[in-house]
Coordinates of C-alpha atoms in Angstrom, one line a residue:
Chain U
M1 CA -24.6 1.8 -9.1
D2 CA -24.6 4.8 -6.8
R3 CA -22.9 2.7 -3.6
L4 CA -20.0 2.0 -6.4
T5 CA -19.9 5.5 -7.7
R6 CA -19.6 6.5 -3.8
Q7 CA -16.8 3.8 -3.3
L8 CA -14.7 4.8 -6.1
D9 CA -15.1 8.3 -5.3
F10 CA -13.9 7.7 -1.8
A11 CA -10.8 5.4 -3.3
A12 CA -10.0 8.2 -5.8
E13 CA -9.6 10.9 -3.1
A14 CA -7.4 8.2 -1.0
G15 CA -5.2 7.8 -3.9
R16 CA -4.2 11.7 -3.2
L17 CA -2.1 10.3 -0.4
K18 CA 0.8 9.3 -3.2
A19 CA 1.4 13.2 -3.1
V20 CA 1.5 13.7 0.9
L21 CA 5.4 13.5 1.7
R22 CA 6.6 12.2 5.4
Q23 CA 10.0 13.2 7.2
T24 CA 11.0 9.6 6.8
M25 CA 13.9 9.6 4.0
L26 CA 14.2 6.6 1.5
T27 CA 17.6 5.5 0.3
E28 CA 17.1 4.4 -3.6
P29 CA 16.8 7.0 -4.7
A30 CA 17.2 9.5 -1.7
R31 CA 13.7 10.9 -1.7
R32 CA 11.1 11.5 1.0
E33 CA 8.7 8.7 1.3
N34 CA 4.7 9.3 0.6
S35 CA 2.1 8.2 2.8
A36 CA 0.6 5.8 0.3
E37 CA 3.8 4.0 -0.1
H38 CA 4.4 3.9 4.0
S39 CA 1.0 2.5 4.0
W40 CA 1.4 -0.6 1.7
H41 CA 5.0 -1.3 3.4
L42 CA 3.3 -1.7 6.6
I43 CA 0.7 -3.7 5.1
V44 CA 3.5 -6.0 4.0
M45 CA 5.3 -6.1 7.3
A46 CA 2.0 -7.3 8.7
V47 CA 1.4 -10.1 6.4
A48 CA 4.9 -11.3 7.1
L49 CA 5.3 -10.3 10.9
A50 CA 1.8 -11.9 12.1
E51 CA 3.1 -14.5 14.0
H52 CA 4.5 -11.9 16.4
A53 CA 1.2 -10.3 17.3
P54 CA -0.6 -11.5 20.3
P55 CA -2.1 -15.0 19.9
G56 CA -5.8 -14.3 18.7
T57 CA -4.8 -11.1 17.0
D58 CA -7.4 -10.6 13.6
I59 CA -4.7 -9.7 10.9
A60 CA -7.4 -8.8 8.2
R61 CA -8.3 -6.2 10.7
V62 CA -4.9 -4.9 11.5
I63 CA -4.4 -4.3 7.7
S64 CA -7.7 -2.7 6.9
M65 CA -7.0 0.1 9.7
L66 CA -3.3 0.2 8.3
A67 CA -4.7 0.5 4.2
L68 CA -7.1 3.5 5.8
H69 CA -5.1 4.9 8.8
D70 CA -3.4 7.7 6.7
I71 CA -6.1 8.8 4.8
V72 CA -6.5 11.7 6.9
E73 CA -3.4 13.2 5.8
V74 CA -4.8 14.0 2.4
D75 CA -6.1 17.2 4.0
A76 CA -4.0 17.3 7.3
G77 CA -0.6 16.5 5.8
D78 CA 1.7 14.6 8.0
L79 CA 3.2 15.6 11.1
F80 CA 6.7 14.3 12.3
V81 CA 6.4 11.8 15.0
Y82 CA 8.7 14.1 17.1
A83 CA 6.7 17.3 16.8
D84 CA 5.7 19.3 20.1
E85 CA 2.5 18.8 22.2
A86 CA 0.8 22.1 20.8
E87 CA 1.4 20.7 17.2
Q88 CA 0.4 17.1 17.9
Q89 CA -3.0 19.2 19.3
R90 CA -3.3 20.7 16.2
Q91 CA -2.6 18.0 14.1
R92 CA -5.5 15.7 15.9
A93 CA -7.8 18.6 15.2
A94 CA -7.3 18.5 11.5
E95 CA -7.4 14.8 11.2
A96 CA -10.6 14.7 12.7
A97 CA -12.0 17.1 10.6
A98 CA -10.5 15.3 7.5
A99 CA -11.8 12.1 8.9
E100 CA -15.5 13.7 8.9
R101 CA -15.3 15.0 5.4
I102 CA -13.5 11.9 3.4
F103 CA -15.2 9.1 5.4
A104 CA -18.3 10.9 4.9
L105 CA -17.7 10.1 0.4
L106 CA -18.8 6.7 1.1
P107 CA -22.2 5.1 1.5
P108 CA -23.6 6.1 5.3
D109 CA -23.5 2.5 6.7
Q110 CA -19.7 2.0 5.3
A111 CA -18.7 5.7 6.5
A112 CA -19.3 4.5 9.9
V113 CA -17.0 1.2 9.7
F114 CA -14.3 2.9 8.1
R115 CA -14.3 5.7 10.5
G116 CA -14.6 2.8 13.4
L117 CA -11.5 1.0 12.0
W118 CA -9.8 4.8 12.0
D119 CA -10.9 5.6 15.4
E120 CA -9.8 2.1 16.7
F121 CA -6.2 2.7 15.3
E122 CA -6.0 6.2 17.0
E123 CA -7.5 4.9 20.4
R124 CA -4.9 1.8 20.6
A125 CA -7.5 0.3 22.6
T126 CA -7.5 -3.3 20.9
P127 CA -4.8 -5.5 20.4
E128 CA -5.3 -5.3 16.5
A129 CA -4.9 -1.2 16.7
R130 CA -1.8 -1.8 19.2
F131 CA -0.1 -4.3 16.6
A132 CA -0.9 -2.0 13.5
R133 CA 0.7 1.1 15.8
A134 CA 3.8 -0.9 16.6
L135 CA 4.2 -1.7 12.9
D136 CA 3.6 2.2 12.2
R137 CA 6.4 2.8 14.7
L138 CA 9.0 0.2 13.8
Q139 CA 9.0 1.0 9.8
P140 CA 10.7 4.8 9.9
M141 CA 13.4 3.3 12.6
L142 CA 14.3 0.3 9.6
E143 CA 14.6 3.3 7.3
N144 CA 16.5 5.2 9.7
R145 CA 18.9 2.5 10.1
K146 CA 19.4 1.8 6.9
A147 CA 20.1 5.7 5.9
G148 CA 22.5 5.7 8.3
G149 CA 20.6 8.0 10.8
G150 CA 18.2 9.4 8.5
T151 CA 15.3 11.3 10.3
W152 CA 17.2 11.1 13.5
R153 CA 20.2 12.9 12.5
Q154 CA 18.5 15.4 10.4
H155 CA 16.5 16.5 13.2
G156 CA 18.8 15.9 16.1
I157 CA 16.5 13.4 17.7
D158 CA 18.2 11.2 20.5
A159 CA 18.2 7.4 21.8
G160 CA 16.3 8.9 24.8
Q161 CA 13.4 10.5 22.4
V162 CA 13.3 7.5 20.0
L163 CA 13.2 4.7 23.1
A164 CA 9.7 6.9 24.2
K165 CA 8.3 5.4 21.1
V166 CA 9.4 2.0 21.4
T167 CA 7.2 1.6 24.6
L168 CA 4.6 1.6 21.6
I169 CA 5.7 -0.9 19.9
E170 CA 6.2 -3.4 23.3
D171 CA 2.8 -2.6 23.7
G172 CA 2.0 -4.2 20.4
S173 CA 3.9 -7.2 20.2
A174 CA 6.8 -8.2 22.7
E175 CA 9.0 -9.4 20.2
L176 CA 9.1 -6.6 17.9
G177 CA 9.4 -4.3 21.0
S178 CA 12.6 -6.2 22.0
Y179 CA 13.8 -6.3 18.4
A180 CA 13.5 -2.2 18.4
R181 CA 15.1 -1.6 21.6
Q182 CA 18.2 -3.5 20.1
L183 CA 18.1 -1.5 17.2
V184 CA 18.4 1.7 19.2
E185 CA 21.0 -0.2 21.3
Q186 CA 22.8 -0.9 18.3
A187 CA 22.5 2.7 16.2
V188 CA 23.8 4.6 19.3
R189 CA 27.1 1.9 19.0
D190 CA 27.0 2.4 15.5
G191 CA 27.1 6.5 15.8
I192 CA 24.0 6.9 13.9
L193 CA 21.6 8.0 17.0
A194 CA 23.4 10.2 19.4
P195 CA 23.1 8.7 23.2
A196 CA 20.0 9.8 25.7
P197 CA 21.2 12.8 27.4
A198 CA 22.5 11.8 31.1
D199 CA 19.2 13.5 32.4
H200 CA 17.0 11.1 30.2
T201 CA 18.9 8.1 31.5
Chain I
M1 CA 14.9 -14.2 16.6
D2 CA 16.4 -15.9 13.0
R3 CA 12.4 -15.5 12.0
L4 CA 12.0 -12.3 12.5
T5 CA 15.2 -11.2 11.0
R6 CA 14.4 -13.0 7.8
Q7 CA 10.8 -11.5 7.8
L8 CA 12.1 -8.0 8.2
D9 CA 14.8 -8.8 5.3
F10 CA 12.2 -9.6 3.1
A11 CA 10.1 -6.6 4.0
A12 CA 13.1 -4.5 3.5
E13 CA 13.8 -6.0 0.0
A14 CA 9.9 -5.5 -0.8
G15 CA 10.4 -1.4 0.1
R16 CA 12.5 -1.5 -3.2
L17 CA 9.3 -1.4 -4.9
K18 CA 9.1 2.4 -4.3
A19 CA 11.5 3.1 -6.8
V20 CA 9.9 0.8 -9.5
L21 CA 7.9 3.4 -11.3
R22 CA 4.8 2.1 -13.5
Q23 CA 3.6 3.6 -17.1
T24 CA 0.2 5.1 -15.4
M25 CA 0.8 8.9 -14.9
L26 CA -0.8 10.6 -11.8
T27 CA -2.4 13.9 -12.1
E28 CA -1.4 16.0 -8.6
P29 CA 1.5 16.2 -9.1
A30 CA 2.2 14.7 -12.4
R31 CA 4.6 12.2 -12.5
R32 CA 4.3 8.1 -12.9
E33 CA 2.9 6.3 -10.3
N34 CA 5.2 3.6 -8.5
S35 CA 4.3 0.0 -7.9
A36 CA 4.1 0.3 -3.9
E37 CA 2.0 3.1 -4.0
H38 CA -0.2 1.4 -6.7
S39 CA -0.2 -1.8 -4.5
W40 CA -1.6 0.2 -1.9
H41 CA -4.2 1.9 -3.9
L42 CA -5.5 -1.7 -4.9
I43 CA -5.8 -2.6 -1.1
V44 CA -7.8 0.7 -0.6
M45 CA -10.1 -0.6 -3.1
A46 CA -10.0 -4.1 -2.1
V47 CA -11.6 -3.1 1.0
A48 CA -14.0 -0.5 -0.3
L49 CA -15.3 -2.6 -2.9
A50 CA -15.6 -5.8 -1.3
E51 CA -19.3 -6.1 -1.9
H52 CA -18.8 -6.3 -5.7
A53 CA -16.8 -9.3 -5.3
P54 CA -18.7 -12.8 -5.9
P55 CA -20.6 -14.2 -2.5
G56 CA -18.1 -16.0 -0.6
T57 CA -15.0 -14.6 -1.9
D58 CA -12.3 -14.3 0.9
I59 CA -11.1 -10.6 1.1
A60 CA -8.5 -11.2 3.7
R61 CA -6.8 -13.5 1.0
V62 CA -7.5 -11.1 -1.9
I63 CA -5.3 -8.5 0.3
S64 CA -2.5 -10.4 1.2
M65 CA -2.5 -11.3 -2.8
L66 CA -2.5 -7.4 -3.7
A67 CA -0.1 -6.6 -1.0
L68 CA 2.5 -9.0 -2.6
H69 CA 1.4 -9.2 -6.2
D70 CA 4.1 -7.0 -7.7
I71 CA 6.9 -7.4 -5.3
V72 CA 8.8 -9.3 -8.1
E73 CA 8.9 -6.2 -10.2
V74 CA 11.9 -5.4 -7.8
D75 CA 14.0 -7.4 -10.2
A76 CA 11.9 -7.7 -13.2
G77 CA 10.7 -3.9 -13.3
D78 CA 7.1 -3.2 -14.6
L79 CA 5.8 -4.0 -18.2
F80 CA 3.2 -2.2 -19.8
V81 CA -0.2 -4.1 -20.1
Y82 CA -0.4 -3.4 -23.7
A83 CA 3.5 -4.9 -24.3
D84 CA 3.5 -7.7 -27.2
E85 CA 3.3 -11.0 -26.8
A86 CA 7.1 -11.8 -26.8
E87 CA 7.6 -9.1 -24.3
Q88 CA 5.4 -10.4 -22.1
Q89 CA 6.9 -14.0 -22.0
R90 CA 10.2 -12.1 -21.5
Q91 CA 8.4 -10.3 -18.4
R92 CA 6.9 -13.8 -17.3
A93 CA 10.0 -15.6 -17.0
A94 CA 12.2 -12.7 -15.3
E95 CA 9.4 -12.7 -13.0
A96 CA 9.4 -16.1 -12.1
A97 CA 13.3 -15.8 -11.5
A98 CA 12.3 -13.1 -9.0
A99 CA 9.7 -14.8 -7.3
E100 CA 12.4 -17.5 -6.5
R101 CA 15.0 -15.3 -5.1
I102 CA 12.9 -12.8 -3.3
F103 CA 10.4 -15.0 -1.2
A104 CA 13.8 -17.2 -0.6
L105 CA 14.5 -14.5 2.0
L106 CA 11.4 -15.7 4.0
P107 CA 11.9 -18.4 6.3
P108 CA 11.0 -21.5 4.1
D109 CA 7.2 -22.2 5.4
Q110 CA 6.5 -18.9 5.1
A111 CA 8.3 -18.6 1.5
A112 CA 6.0 -21.6 0.5
V113 CA 2.6 -19.2 1.2
F114 CA 4.1 -16.6 -0.1
R115 CA 4.5 -18.2 -3.4
G116 CA 1.3 -19.9 -3.5
L117 CA -0.2 -16.4 -3.0
W118 CA 2.1 -15.2 -6.0
D119 CA 1.4 -18.2 -8.1
E120 CA -2.5 -17.9 -7.4
F121 CA -2.7 -14.4 -8.3
E122 CA -1.0 -15.0 -12.0
E123 CA -3.4 -18.2 -12.5
R124 CA -6.5 -16.2 -11.9
A125 CA -8.0 -20.0 -10.9
T126 CA -9.6 -18.5 -7.6
P127 CA -12.4 -16.0 -7.0
E128 CA -10.0 -14.1 -4.8
A129 CA -7.6 -14.0 -7.6
R130 CA -10.0 -12.8 -10.3
F131 CA -11.4 -10.0 -8.1
A132 CA -7.5 -9.2 -7.3
R133 CA -7.0 -8.8 -10.8
A134 CA -10.1 -7.3 -11.8
L135 CA -9.1 -4.4 -9.2
D136 CA -5.2 -4.2 -10.7
R137 CA -6.8 -3.7 -14.5
L138 CA -9.6 -1.1 -12.8
Q139 CA -7.1 1.2 -11.5
P140 CA -5.2 2.1 -14.0
M141 CA -8.3 3.0 -16.0
L142 CA -9.6 5.3 -13.4
E143 CA -6.4 7.0 -13.8
N144 CA -6.4 7.6 -17.4
R145 CA -10.0 8.9 -17.2
K146 CA -8.9 11.4 -14.5
A147 CA -5.7 12.0 -16.5
G148 CA -8.0 13.2 -19.4
G149 CA -6.2 10.0 -21.5
G150 CA -2.9 9.1 -19.3
T151 CA -1.2 6.2 -20.9
W152 CA -3.9 5.5 -23.5
R153 CA -3.1 8.7 -25.5
Q154 CA 0.3 8.7 -24.8
H155 CA 0.9 5.0 -26.4
G156 CA -1.6 5.1 -28.8
I157 CA -4.2 2.5 -27.3
D158 CA -7.7 2.5 -28.8
A159 CA -11.1 1.2 -27.1
G160 CA -11.0 -2.4 -28.9
Q161 CA -7.6 -2.6 -26.7
V162 CA -8.7 -1.2 -23.9
L163 CA -12.1 -3.7 -23.9
A164 CA -9.9 -6.8 -24.4
K165 CA -8.9 -6.2 -20.8
V166 CA -12.2 -5.5 -19.4
T167 CA -13.2 -8.6 -19.9
L168 CA -10.7 -9.6 -17.2
I169 CA -12.7 -6.9 -15.3
E170 CA -15.9 -8.6 -15.8
D171 CA -14.5 -12.2 -14.8
G172 CA -13.7 -11.0 -11.3
S173 CA -16.6 -9.0 -10.7
A174 CA -19.7 -8.4 -12.9
E175 CA -20.6 -4.8 -11.4
L176 CA -16.7 -3.8 -11.6
G177 CA -16.7 -5.0 -15.2
S178 CA -20.2 -3.0 -16.2
Y179 CA -18.7 -0.3 -14.8
A180 CA -15.5 -0.3 -16.7
R181 CA -17.3 -0.6 -19.8
Q182 CA -19.4 2.0 -19.5
L183 CA -16.3 3.9 -18.8
V184 CA -14.7 3.4 -21.5
E185 CA -17.7 3.9 -23.8
Q186 CA -17.7 7.5 -22.0
A187 CA -14.0 8.0 -22.7
V188 CA -14.5 7.4 -26.4
R189 CA -17.5 9.9 -26.3
D190 CA -15.6 12.5 -24.1
G191 CA -12.7 12.5 -27.3
I192 CA -9.9 11.1 -24.3
L193 CA -9.8 7.3 -25.8
A194 CA -9.6 6.6 -29.4
P195 CA -12.9 4.3 -31.2
A196 CA -12.1 0.7 -31.9
P197 CA -10.9 0.5 -35.5
A198 CA -13.7 -1.0 -37.4
D199 CA -11.9 -4.1 -38.1
H200 CA -11.7 -4.8 -34.2
T201 CA -15.5 -4.0 -34.0

């Protein structure tokens, strides 16, 4: 029973992610998305888009990574993807400390496996991690398109900054990368995303 | 590109589950849970509790089922688990119609696979479906315990009614079933769940 109790303690702690708000604006009803529902949406995308991962990608592993990837935000909160380098460094330290605390709720053997999945996602060293990261970058772009600009407008992000993130998508899936690139170009044409300044092109 | 577009249309439609509220009350902050975050929480539980499924259970299949099991609520809404038989029949019809519409957004071959997973979950005919259903029943009990009674109190549910649902948990996992039975007994002792009336025992 001790293993089960620890596993349920971990799951309860994970549930606190329902209270962590992201920048992404949802359209119906208009409100900020939380990290729990974001994580589920990525898993649905992984199941539906599995055929666009490179051949041999282990989708079950992708999904486990996606289920766990944001759990550290229970302590560290969510950082906007376009935050500056100093903020991102602080965030990485806070997330590493959170990973130490939260995965240690589990039985030790399982803590090591889950921490390994979290590290794998962060390091993007495997096809599974790169595909998972591609979905994590694509989903907010889809929400922004639906919201008529969303966080792009709200934070004054331009197409040059978005395209810098598109390379992460291309890195995980050629097809999703190509789709995202077209999405950005269309968003500029539709006037919901500012074009890249001349010095970015 | 047509397959990808259809898959993304499906994922966008699935995202509407973020607006479907369940009865379950969350504690921090106090509000009703939505079906998207509920689905993610079940997936985290499946990953963390996998060893309590019967030997040979395919956890990747369990997770795919959990990711998709509530998508029909985009059209049909969520029905309280203790609703009466007439309401449950109406709900089943509404969910079947929703499944027809929503899975048809996908490329036809994929629509058939996803519909098969959804039917499998509903029919509880495989170990994977029974384990997935066990998690789906256990999670609200955990939230109710944390909330000091939650929907049990709010709707005047007694231990006899809860124990009738515990059989569904036992059916998917002996260990989780035994845990749930103890949880109910403890909740009665703690005064957060009404005991079963004499004629139920």
